[in-house]
Coordinates of C-alpha atoms in Angstrom, one line a residue:
M39 CA 11.4 25.8 -6.1
I40 CA 7.8 26.9 -6.6
K41 CA 7.6 30.3 -8.2
N42 CA 4.9 32.6 -9.5
L43 CA 4.9 33.1 -13.2
A44 CA 4.7 36.9 -13.0
F45 CA 1.0 36.4 -12.3
A46 CA 0.5 35.3 -15.9
T47 CA -3.2 34.9 -16.7
L48 CA -5.1 32.3 -18.6
L49 CA -8.7 32.7 -19.4
T50 CA -11.1 30.2 -17.8
A51 CA -14.8 29.9 -18.0
T52 CA -15.4 32.2 -15.0
S53 CA -12.2 34.2 -14.2
C54 CA -8.6 34.9 -14.8
A55 CA -6.3 32.6 -12.9
V56 CA -2.9 33.2 -11.4
L57 CA -0.5 30.3 -12.0
A58 CA 2.2 28.8 -9.9
E59 CA 4.5 26.0 -10.8
S60 CA 6.9 23.5 -9.1
F61 CA 10.5 22.8 -10.2
P62 CA 12.5 19.7 -9.5
S63 CA 15.9 21.4 -9.6
D64 CA 15.4 22.7 -6.1
L65 CA 14.4 19.4 -4.5
P66 CA 17.1 18.1 -2.1
P67 CA 18.8 14.8 -3.0
S68 CA 16.7 13.0 -0.3
E69 CA 13.5 13.9 -2.3
Q70 CA 14.9 13.2 -5.8
H71 CA 15.2 9.5 -5.5
N72 CA 12.1 7.3 -5.0
I73 CA 10.4 9.7 -2.6
K74 CA 8.6 8.1 0.3
I75 CA 6.9 10.1 3.1
Q76 CA 8.5 8.7 6.2
G77 CA 5.9 10.1 8.6
N78 CA 6.5 11.7 11.9
N79 CA 10.1 13.0 12.1
G80 CA 9.7 13.8 15.7
F81 CA 6.9 16.3 15.0
T82 CA 4.0 16.8 17.3
Y83 CA 0.5 17.7 16.2
P84 CA -2.6 19.1 17.9
E85 CA -5.0 16.5 19.3
K86 CA -7.7 15.4 16.9
T87 CA -11.1 16.6 17.9
H88 CA -13.3 16.3 14.8
L89 CA -15.4 13.2 14.0
E90 CA -15.3 11.3 10.7
S91 CA -18.9 12.5 10.2
D92 CA -17.6 16.1 10.2
E93 CA -15.3 15.5 7.2
I94 CA -16.1 17.1 3.8
F95 CA -14.8 15.3 0.7
H96 CA -13.9 17.1 -2.5
D97 CA -13.6 15.0 -5.7
V98 CA -10.5 14.8 -7.8
V99 CA -10.4 13.3 -11.3
F100 CA -7.0 12.5 -13.0
F101 CA -6.2 12.1 -16.7
Y102 CA -3.2 10.4 -18.1
S103 CA -1.8 10.0 -21.6
N104 CA -0.3 6.8 -23.1
D105 CA 3.1 8.6 -22.8
M106 CA 2.6 8.8 -19.0
L107 CA 1.5 5.1 -18.9
D108 CA 4.7 4.3 -20.8
Y109 CA 6.7 5.9 -18.0
F110 CA 5.0 3.5 -15.6
E111 CA 6.0 0.6 -17.9
N112 CA 2.4 0.2 -19.1
N113 CA 1.5 -0.9 -15.6
V114 CA -1.8 0.8 -14.6
E115 CA -1.5 -0.7 -11.1
A116 CA 1.8 1.2 -10.6
L117 CA 0.2 4.4 -12.0
T118 CA -2.8 4.2 -9.7
K119 CA -0.6 3.5 -6.6
Y120 CA 1.3 6.7 -7.4
V121 CA -2.0 8.7 -7.4
E122 CA -3.4 6.9 -4.3
G123 CA -0.1 7.6 -2.5
A124 CA -0.1 11.3 -3.4
I125 CA -3.7 11.7 -2.2
E126 CA -2.9 9.8 1.0
I127 CA -0.1 12.3 1.7
N128 CA -2.5 15.2 1.4
N129 CA -5.3 13.5 3.5
K130 CA -2.8 12.4 6.2
A131 CA -1.7 16.1 6.6
F132 CA -5.3 17.1 7.0
S133 CA -6.1 14.3 9.4
R134 CA -3.2 14.8 11.8
Q135 CA -3.8 18.6 11.9
D136 CA -7.4 18.2 12.8
I137 CA -8.7 19.6 9.5
P138 CA -11.9 17.8 8.5
L139 CA -11.3 18.1 4.8
R140 CA -10.4 15.2 2.4
R141 CA -9.6 14.6 -1.2
K142 CA -11.3 11.7 -3.0
I143 CA -10.3 10.0 -6.2
I144 CA -13.4 9.6 -8.5
G145 CA -11.5 8.5 -11.6
I146 CA -8.0 8.0 -13.2
V147 CA -8.9 8.2 -16.9
N148 CA -6.9 7.5 -20.0
I149 CA -6.9 10.4 -22.4
P150 CA -8.6 9.2 -25.6
E151 CA -6.3 8.9 -28.6
P152 CA -8.4 11.0 -30.9
F153 CA -8.0 14.1 -28.6
G154 CA -4.3 14.2 -29.5
Y155 CA -3.0 15.3 -26.1
D156 CA 0.8 15.8 -26.1
D157 CA 2.9 15.6 -22.9
N158 CA 5.9 17.1 -24.7
I159 CA 4.6 20.7 -24.6
D160 CA 5.0 23.8 -22.5
G161 CA 3.6 23.7 -19.0
S162 CA 0.9 26.4 -19.5
E163 CA -0.1 24.7 -22.8
R164 CA -0.7 21.5 -20.8
L165 CA -3.2 23.3 -18.7
S166 CA -5.0 24.7 -21.8
S167 CA -5.1 21.2 -23.3
L168 CA -6.5 19.8 -20.0
R169 CA -9.3 22.4 -20.0
R170 CA -10.3 21.6 -23.6
L171 CA -10.2 17.9 -22.9
Y172 CA -12.4 18.2 -19.8
A173 CA -15.0 20.3 -21.7
D174 CA -14.9 18.3 -25.0
S175 CA -18.5 17.3 -25.9
R176 CA -17.4 14.0 -27.4
Y177 CA -16.4 12.6 -24.0
R178 CA -18.5 14.6 -21.5
F179 CA -15.9 14.3 -18.8
N180 CA -17.2 17.5 -17.2
F181 CA -20.6 15.7 -16.7
F182 CA -19.5 12.2 -15.6
F183 CA -16.6 13.5 -13.5
D184 CA -18.0 16.8 -12.2
A185 CA -15.1 17.2 -9.8
S186 CA -13.7 20.0 -7.6
Y187 CA -10.2 19.4 -9.1
V188 CA -9.0 18.2 -12.5
V189 CA -5.4 17.0 -12.6
A190 CA -3.3 15.8 -15.6
L191 CA -0.5 13.4 -15.0
N192 CA 2.2 14.4 -17.5
R193 CA 5.5 12.8 -18.3
Y194 CA 8.5 14.9 -17.3
Y195 CA 10.2 16.5 -20.3
P196 CA 12.8 18.9 -19.0
E197 CA 13.7 20.2 -22.4
K198 CA 10.2 21.5 -22.8
T199 CA 9.3 22.5 -19.2
S200 CA 11.6 22.3 -16.3
S201 CA 8.8 22.3 -13.8
I202 CA 7.2 19.2 -12.3
G203 CA 3.9 20.9 -11.5
L204 CA 1.7 23.8 -12.4
A205 CA -1.7 24.9 -11.0
E206 CA -4.2 27.7 -11.2
V207 CA -4.3 29.6 -7.9
S208 CA -8.0 29.6 -6.9
G209 CA -8.7 27.5 -9.9
K210 CA -9.8 24.0 -10.9
Y211 CA -6.9 22.7 -13.0
S212 CA -3.4 21.5 -12.4
W213 CA -0.9 19.0 -13.6
V214 CA 2.0 17.1 -12.0
S215 CA 4.8 15.0 -13.2
P216 CA 6.2 12.0 -11.4
Y217 CA 9.9 12.9 -11.2
R218 CA 11.9 10.0 -9.8
G219 CA 10.6 6.5 -9.7
F220 CA 7.0 5.4 -9.0
N221 CA 6.7 6.6 -5.4
A222 CA 4.4 9.4 -4.4
D223 CA 5.6 12.8 -3.2
P224 CA 4.0 16.0 -1.9
T225 CA 3.9 17.7 -5.3
L226 CA 0.2 16.9 -5.9
A227 CA -0.7 18.2 -2.4
H228 CA 1.2 21.4 -3.2
E229 CA -0.6 22.0 -6.5
L230 CA -4.1 21.3 -5.0
G231 CA -3.1 23.8 -2.3
H232 CA -2.7 26.4 -5.0
N233 CA -6.1 25.5 -6.4
D234 CA -7.4 26.2 -2.9
G235 CA -5.8 29.7 -2.9
F236 CA -2.8 28.9 -0.8
I237 CA 0.7 30.2 -1.8
H238 CA 4.3 29.8 -0.9
D239 CA 5.2 32.4 1.7
V240 CA 4.6 35.9 3.1
E241 CA 6.8 37.4 0.4
H242 CA 4.7 35.7 -2.3
Y243 CA 1.6 37.2 -0.7
E244 CA 3.0 40.7 -0.7
G245 CA 3.7 40.3 -4.4
Y246 CA 0.0 40.1 -5.2
S247 CA -1.9 43.2 -6.1
S248 CA -5.0 44.0 -4.0
S249 CA -7.2 43.0 -6.9
N250 CA -5.6 39.6 -7.2
R251 CA -5.7 38.9 -3.5
I252 CA -9.4 37.9 -3.9
F253 CA -8.0 34.6 -5.3
L254 CA -6.2 33.8 -2.0
A255 CA -7.6 32.0 1.0
A256 CA -6.1 34.4 3.6
S257 CA -2.9 36.5 4.1
Y258 CA -1.6 33.7 6.4
A259 CA -2.6 30.9 4.0
V260 CA 1.1 30.4 3.2
G261 CA 3.9 27.9 3.7
A262 CA 6.6 28.0 6.4
S263 CA 9.9 26.5 7.3
C264 CA 10.4 24.5 10.5
G265 CA 14.1 23.8 11.3
T266 CA 15.3 21.8 8.3
F267 CA 11.8 20.9 7.1
D268 CA 9.4 22.8 5.0
S269 CA 5.6 22.7 4.9
I270 CA 3.7 21.4 1.9
M271 CA 3.2 24.9 0.4
R272 CA 6.6 26.3 1.1
S273 CA 8.7 27.2 -1.9
S274 CA 12.4 26.4 -1.1
S275 CA 15.1 23.8 -1.3
G276 CA 14.1 22.4 2.1
N277 CA 12.9 18.9 3.0
R278 CA 9.1 18.4 2.6
S279 CA 9.1 14.8 3.6
E280 CA 7.1 15.5 6.8
A281 CA 4.3 16.9 4.6
F282 CA 2.8 19.2 7.2
I283 CA 0.6 22.3 6.8
S284 CA 2.0 25.4 8.4
S285 CA 0.7 26.1 11.9
P286 CA 2.1 27.4 15.2
L287 CA 0.4 24.4 16.9
V288 CA 2.8 22.0 15.1
K289 CA 6.2 21.5 16.7
N290 CA 9.3 19.8 15.3
A291 CA 11.6 17.6 17.3
Q292 CA 13.4 20.7 18.7
S293 CA 10.0 22.1 19.9
E294 CA 10.1 24.9 17.4
A295 CA 6.8 26.2 16.1
C296 CA 6.1 25.4 12.5
G297 CA 4.2 28.6 11.8
V298 CA 3.5 32.1 13.1
E299 CA 0.2 33.3 14.3
N300 CA -1.5 35.6 11.8
T301 CA 1.5 35.3 9.5
S302 CA 2.0 31.7 8.4
D303 CA -0.9 29.5 9.6
A304 CA -2.4 27.6 6.6
A305 CA -4.1 25.2 8.9
R306 CA -6.1 28.0 10.5
A307 CA -7.0 29.3 7.0
Y308 CA -8.4 25.8 6.1
L309 CA -10.4 25.6 9.3
E310 CA -11.9 29.1 8.8
A311 CA -12.7 28.2 5.1
L312 CA -14.6 25.2 6.3
Q313 CA -16.9 27.5 8.4
N314 CA -18.0 29.7 5.5
K315 CA -16.1 29.9 2.2
I316 CA -16.3 26.2 1.4
P317 CA -19.9 25.6 2.3
Q318 CA -20.9 28.8 0.4
R319 CA -18.5 28.1 -2.4
L320 CA -16.9 31.5 -2.1
L321 CA -13.5 32.4 -3.7
P322 CA -11.0 30.8 -3.6
F323 CA -13.3 27.7 -3.3
A324 CA -15.8 28.6 -6.0
N325 CA -15.0 25.4 -7.8
N326 CA -15.3 23.1 -4.8
K327 CA -18.4 21.1 -4.1
P328 CA -19.2 18.1 -1.9
S329 CA -18.7 14.7 -3.4
R330 CA -21.5 13.3 -5.5
A331 CA -24.3 11.7 -3.4
I332 CA -24.3 7.9 -3.3
T333 CA -27.5 6.6 -4.7
G334 CA -26.8 3.1 -5.9
T335 CA -24.3 0.2 -5.9
A336 CA -22.0 -1.5 -8.3
S337 CA -21.0 -5.1 -8.3
L338 CA -18.8 -7.4 -10.4
S339 CA -19.6 -10.7 -12.1
V340 CA -17.0 -12.8 -13.9
L341 CA -18.4 -15.4 -16.2
N342 CA -15.3 -17.4 -16.6
P343 CA -12.9 -17.0 -13.6
T344 CA -10.7 -19.9 -14.8
V345 CA -9.2 -19.5 -18.2
N346 CA -6.4 -20.8 -20.3
E347 CA -3.5 -18.7 -21.4
G348 CA -4.4 -16.3 -24.2
Q349 CA -8.1 -16.6 -23.4
D350 CA -10.3 -13.5 -22.9
I351 CA -12.2 -12.9 -19.7
E352 CA -15.8 -11.8 -19.8
V353 CA -16.8 -9.4 -17.1
E354 CA -20.1 -7.8 -16.2
V355 CA -20.5 -4.6 -14.1
I356 CA -24.0 -4.6 -12.6
F357 CA -25.6 -1.3 -11.5
T358 CA -28.4 -1.2 -8.9
G359 CA -30.2 2.0 -8.1
A360 CA -27.7 4.0 -10.1
E361 CA -28.4 7.4 -11.6
L362 CA -27.3 9.0 -14.9
G363 CA -23.7 10.1 -14.6
D364 CA -22.6 7.5 -12.0
T365 CA -19.3 5.8 -12.8
V366 CA -16.9 3.1 -11.6
Q367 CA -13.6 1.8 -12.8
V368 CA -12.3 -1.8 -13.2
I369 CA -8.6 -2.6 -12.7
T370 CA -6.4 -5.7 -13.0
R371 CA -4.0 -6.4 -10.1
Q372 CA -1.1 -8.7 -10.0
G373 CA -1.0 -11.8 -7.9
S374 CA 1.2 -14.9 -8.7
A375 CA 0.5 -13.9 -12.3
D376 CA 2.1 -10.6 -13.4
N377 CA 1.8 -8.3 -16.3
S378 CA 3.7 -10.7 -18.5
D379 CA 0.7 -13.0 -18.1
F380 CA -2.2 -10.6 -18.7
V381 CA -2.8 -7.1 -20.1
S382 CA -2.6 -4.5 -17.4
T383 CA -6.0 -2.7 -17.7
L384 CA -8.0 0.1 -16.2
K385 CA -11.4 0.7 -17.7
T386 CA -14.1 3.2 -16.9
V387 CA -17.7 2.1 -16.8
Y388 CA -20.4 4.8 -17.3
F389 CA -24.0 4.5 -16.3
D390 CA -26.0 6.1 -19.0
E391 CA -29.4 4.6 -18.3
T392 CA -29.3 2.4 -21.4
S393 CA -28.6 -0.7 -19.4
S394 CA -27.9 -1.8 -15.8
V395 CA -25.4 -4.3 -16.9
K396 CA -22.2 -3.4 -18.8
K397 CA -20.0 -6.0 -20.4
L398 CA -16.2 -5.8 -20.5
T399 CA -13.5 -8.0 -21.9
F400 CA -10.0 -8.4 -20.3
S401 CA -7.2 -10.2 -22.1
T402 CA -4.6 -12.7 -21.0
K403 CA -1.3 -13.5 -22.8
D404 CA -0.2 -16.8 -24.2
D405 CA 3.4 -18.0 -24.1
E406 CA 5.3 -21.2 -24.8
D407 CA 6.5 -21.8 -21.2
F408 CA 5.0 -24.4 -19.0
E409 CA 3.7 -22.8 -15.8
M410 CA 1.7 -23.9 -12.8
P411 CA -1.8 -22.3 -12.4
E412 CA -1.3 -18.6 -11.7
Q413 CA -3.7 -15.9 -10.4
F414 CA -4.5 -12.2 -10.7
I415 CA -7.4 -10.0 -9.6
I416 CA -10.0 -8.0 -11.4
E417 CA -11.5 -5.4 -9.0
L418 CA -13.9 -2.4 -9.0
V419 CA -12.3 0.9 -7.9
Y420 CA -13.1 4.6 -7.6
P421 CA -16.9 4.6 -7.4
N422 CA -18.5 7.9 -8.2
G423 CA -22.1 8.3 -7.0
L424 CA -22.1 4.6 -6.1
A425 CA -21.2 2.3 -3.2
L426 CA -19.3 -0.9 -4.0
D427 CA -21.0 -4.2 -3.2
T428 CA -18.2 -5.5 -0.9
A429 CA -19.3 -9.1 -1.4
S430 CA -18.8 -9.0 -5.1
S431 CA -16.4 -6.1 -5.9
S432 CA -13.4 -8.3 -6.9
Q433 CA -12.8 -11.6 -8.5
T434 CA -9.7 -13.8 -8.5
I435 CA -8.8 -15.1 -12.0
T436 CA -7.0 -18.4 -12.3
M437 CA -4.9 -18.9 -15.5
L438 CA -4.0 -22.4 -16.6
S439 CA -1.0 -23.2 -18.8
D440 CA -1.9 -24.8 -22.1
D441 CA 1.7 -26.1 -22.5
I442 CA 2.7 -29.6 -21.4
G443 CA 5.3 -29.9 -18.8
Y444 CA 6.5 -31.7 -15.7
P445 CA 7.3 -29.5 -12.8
G446 CA 8.3 -32.3 -10.5
T447 CA 8.2 -32.3 -6.7
I448 CA 10.5 -30.6 -4.2
N449 CA 11.7 -32.3 -1.0
F450 CA 14.3 -32.0 1.7
D451 CA 17.0 -34.7 1.3
V452 CA 16.7 -35.7 5.0
A453 CA 13.8 -35.9 7.4
S454 CA 15.8 -35.4 10.6
L455 CA 19.2 -34.0 11.6
T456 CA 21.2 -34.0 14.9
L457 CA 23.7 -31.2 15.5
S458 CA 25.8 -30.1 18.4
E459 CA 25.9 -26.5 19.8
G460 CA 28.1 -24.3 17.7
Q461 CA 27.8 -26.6 14.7
N462 CA 26.8 -25.5 11.2
S463 CA 25.2 -27.7 8.5
T464 CA 23.8 -27.4 5.0
L465 CA 20.2 -28.4 4.1
T466 CA 19.5 -29.5 0.6
L467 CA 16.2 -29.3 -1.4
T468 CA 15.9 -31.5 -4.4
R469 CA 13.5 -31.4 -7.3
T470 CA 12.7 -34.7 -8.9
N471 CA 10.4 -36.2 -11.5
G472 CA 10.5 -33.0 -13.6
T473 CA 12.1 -29.6 -13.7
D474 CA 9.8 -27.6 -16.0
G475 CA 9.0 -24.0 -15.0
D476 CA 10.1 -21.6 -12.3
Y477 CA 8.8 -22.2 -8.8
T478 CA 9.5 -20.5 -5.5
V479 CA 9.2 -22.0 -2.0
R480 CA 9.3 -20.3 1.4
V481 CA 11.7 -21.9 3.9
F482 CA 11.4 -21.1 7.6
T483 CA 12.1 -22.4 11.1
E484 CA 9.6 -23.2 13.8
Y485 CA 10.5 -23.2 17.5
G486 CA 10.2 -26.3 19.5
T487 CA 12.0 -26.8 22.8
A488 CA 14.8 -24.9 21.1
D489 CA 14.2 -21.2 20.6
A490 CA 15.9 -18.1 19.1
N491 CA 18.7 -18.4 21.6
D492 CA 19.7 -21.8 20.3
F493 CA 19.8 -21.4 16.5
V494 CA 19.8 -18.7 13.7
A495 CA 16.2 -18.4 12.5
I496 CA 15.5 -18.8 8.8
D497 CA 12.7 -17.2 6.7
Q498 CA 13.6 -16.9 3.1
E499 CA 12.3 -17.6 -0.4
I500 CA 14.2 -20.1 -2.6
T501 CA 13.5 -20.2 -6.4
F502 CA 14.0 -23.2 -8.6
L503 CA 14.5 -21.9 -12.1
N504 CA 13.5 -24.0 -15.1
G505 CA 15.8 -27.0 -15.2
E506 CA 17.3 -26.6 -11.7
T507 CA 17.3 -29.6 -9.5
T508 CA 18.9 -28.7 -6.2
K509 CA 19.1 -25.7 -3.9
S510 CA 20.8 -25.5 -0.5
L511 CA 20.8 -23.2 2.6
N512 CA 22.9 -22.9 5.7
L513 CA 21.7 -23.9 9.1
S514 CA 23.6 -22.5 12.1
I515 CA 23.4 -23.6 15.7
N516 CA 24.4 -21.2 18.5
S517 CA 26.8 -22.1 21.3
D518 CA 26.4 -21.4 24.9
I519 CA 27.9 -22.5 28.3
S520 CA 24.6 -23.6 29.9
E521 CA 24.1 -27.2 30.8
E522 CA 20.9 -28.3 29.2
P523 CA 19.3 -31.4 27.7
A524 CA 18.8 -32.0 24.0
E525 CA 16.4 -29.6 22.3
T526 CA 14.5 -29.6 19.1
F527 CA 13.1 -27.3 16.3
T528 CA 11.8 -27.7 12.8
V529 CA 12.7 -26.4 9.4
R530 CA 9.8 -26.3 7.0
F531 CA 9.1 -25.1 3.4
T532 CA 5.8 -24.2 1.8
G533 CA 4.7 -23.4 -1.7
N534 CA 2.4 -24.5 -4.5
N535 CA 0.7 -27.7 -3.3
L536 CA 1.4 -29.4 -6.6
I537 CA 5.2 -29.2 -6.2
V538 CA 5.6 -29.5 -2.4
G539 CA 6.6 -33.1 -1.7
S540 CA 5.9 -35.2 1.4
M541 CA 9.4 -34.5 2.9
N542 CA 8.9 -30.7 3.5
T543 CA 10.1 -30.7 7.1
V544 CA 13.4 -31.5 8.8
A545 CA 13.3 -32.3 12.6
V546 CA 16.5 -30.9 14.1
T547 CA 17.9 -32.0 17.4
V548 CA 20.5 -29.9 19.2
L549 CA 22.8 -31.6 21.6
A550 CA 24.6 -29.6 24.3
S551 CA 28.3 -29.2 23.8
S552 CA 28.8 -30.3 27.5
A553 CA 26.1 -32.8 28.7
P554 CA 24.6 -32.2 32.1
P555 CA 25.8 -34.5 34.9
A556 CA 23.9 -37.7 35.3
P557 CA 21.5 -38.0 38.3
P558 CA 22.9 -39.8 41.4
K559 CA 22.5 -43.6 41.4
P560 CA 20.2 -45.0 44.2
A561 CA 22.0 -46.7 47.1
S562 CA 22.4 -50.5 46.7
S563 CA 21.0 -53.0 49.3
N564 CA 24.4 -53.7 50.9
E565 CA 25.4 -50.1 51.4
S566 CA 24.7 -48.1 54.5
S567 CA 21.6 -46.0 54.3
G568 CA 21.6 -44.2 57.6
G569 CA 19.6 -46.9 59.5
S570 CA 16.7 -46.8 57.1
F571 CA 17.0 -50.7 56.5
N572 CA 16.5 -51.6 60.1
L573 CA 13.6 -49.3 60.5
T574 CA 11.9 -50.8 57.5
A575 CA 12.3 -54.3 58.9
L576 CA 10.8 -53.4 62.2
L577 CA 7.8 -51.8 60.5
L578 CA 7.2 -55.0 58.5
L579 CA 7.2 -57.2 61.6
L580 CA 4.8 -54.8 63.3
V581 CA 2.3 -55.0 60.4
A582 CA 2.5 -58.8 60.4
A583 CA 1.8 -59.0 64.1
I584 CA -1.3 -56.7 63.7
R585 CA -2.6 -58.8 60.9
Q586 CA -2.2 -62.0 63.0
R587 CA -4.0 -60.5 66.0
T588 CA -6.8 -59.3 63.8
R589 CA -7.4 -62.8 62.4
K590 CA -7.6 -64.2 65.9
I591 CA -10.3 -61.7 67.0
I592 CA -12.4 -62.4 63.9
K593 CA -12.2 -66.2 64.5
Q594 CA -13.3 -65.8 68.2
C595 CA -16.3 -63.6 67.0
N596 CA -17.4 -66.3 64.5
T597 CA -17.5 -69.0 67.2
L598 CA -19.9 -67.1 69.5

């Protein structure tokens, strides 16, 4: 449930703000476990008419504490995917309802330890702490991240605050808590909607005094229900997985309108705001401003892209044409190497005019296990006032094991196999000349003259753990009643080239369970052939006679 806190007010720099918060207790079970927006549940939307050039972007900056990072198991990549997914939900709703407005991430910033931010506090106190953090002169976040929206990611502590989100209505600040798992949900879109002056429903609007209605986008800038689904702004126990904005132009699978004209039409309120309130920065959009203009570029240079375990990686971020206040962030992303191999890191780089090259250090982890070379990625993300040089915005890092080991090679135990229709067999992979390390290969089938009707296709990963020497998989041949010749297909495996042996394919021949009849034998010379023998003899005699007559004519001509 999303409820108004009796219009409790908190002082901001410019006005008093009404607060609204979100509660997890009213989310249905389908939304409480690893929420994923499933897309169009049979809904239909108005045809898109605006151009990409018409779209207005509003910047959003996020702050997270170490407590929040601990919730994501100290994996910054998982944390940023949550934020990106939540923004995508909001932008997808705008896009499919023909609203040329977009949210843009300009930073996901770790709260500095000296600030002493505490997630385990009351919800309204979280907003107060967020304001102080943003304005703190030690960090100058309000200069480098001069955003339309400022959001804190807070760990969920139900004993302190039962809500999973809180926002100033017609304000700049909000916070949200990932509630179940790492998957994004509509809570962020809901809270940013409150920042835009949108509220839950008509009854909620009626509860506002005439003086407080100045903070609202319109009387119809409210949520609505649509069958069993609720809009983003609706406050109820309904299902918000469709993530739509209330509008009578939106229809559900039963052709019911998902809004009422002049009553619950938040899409219309956004479109009208884009005509005057947003460009002129009138309430409730006084804090909204277009994204920072792009003036320069940022590129990435890695001085040592191949390193040993435990070795640091030296990185340079190079600014070209940047202006004071421009920022970019650098993140590590998993590849074949995961967070047990390197320190998951998200760093912010500020252009302060002191130098066009900023140096950073990223750390890898050493262990005592022998491993094949593994890779991860260092990448520039979330440019603010900058464009990324796409040719040099990421770099693959290769980590070499400094431990001695013998991984061996993996091969099939046979190079070919012949089976009959309806027959099953077992294929064996063997690892020889060493068993150090864990290695995974992908095993799959390739069609030949035999296709999907003739055998059960295979496409699976098989992992040899340290010390394991054999693995097996089943091969099944289908049976049919068709008479057909022998057919073939291939089983193949791929993986790290250093462990894949020369016998990485098996040629499989499939024999029909009932062989087709042999073609008829040609008639022998002493069998009747319908008179064809006598006719052939006559033709041969005629040809011989013609040749003899021709020779006589040529001889007579030569004697003349």
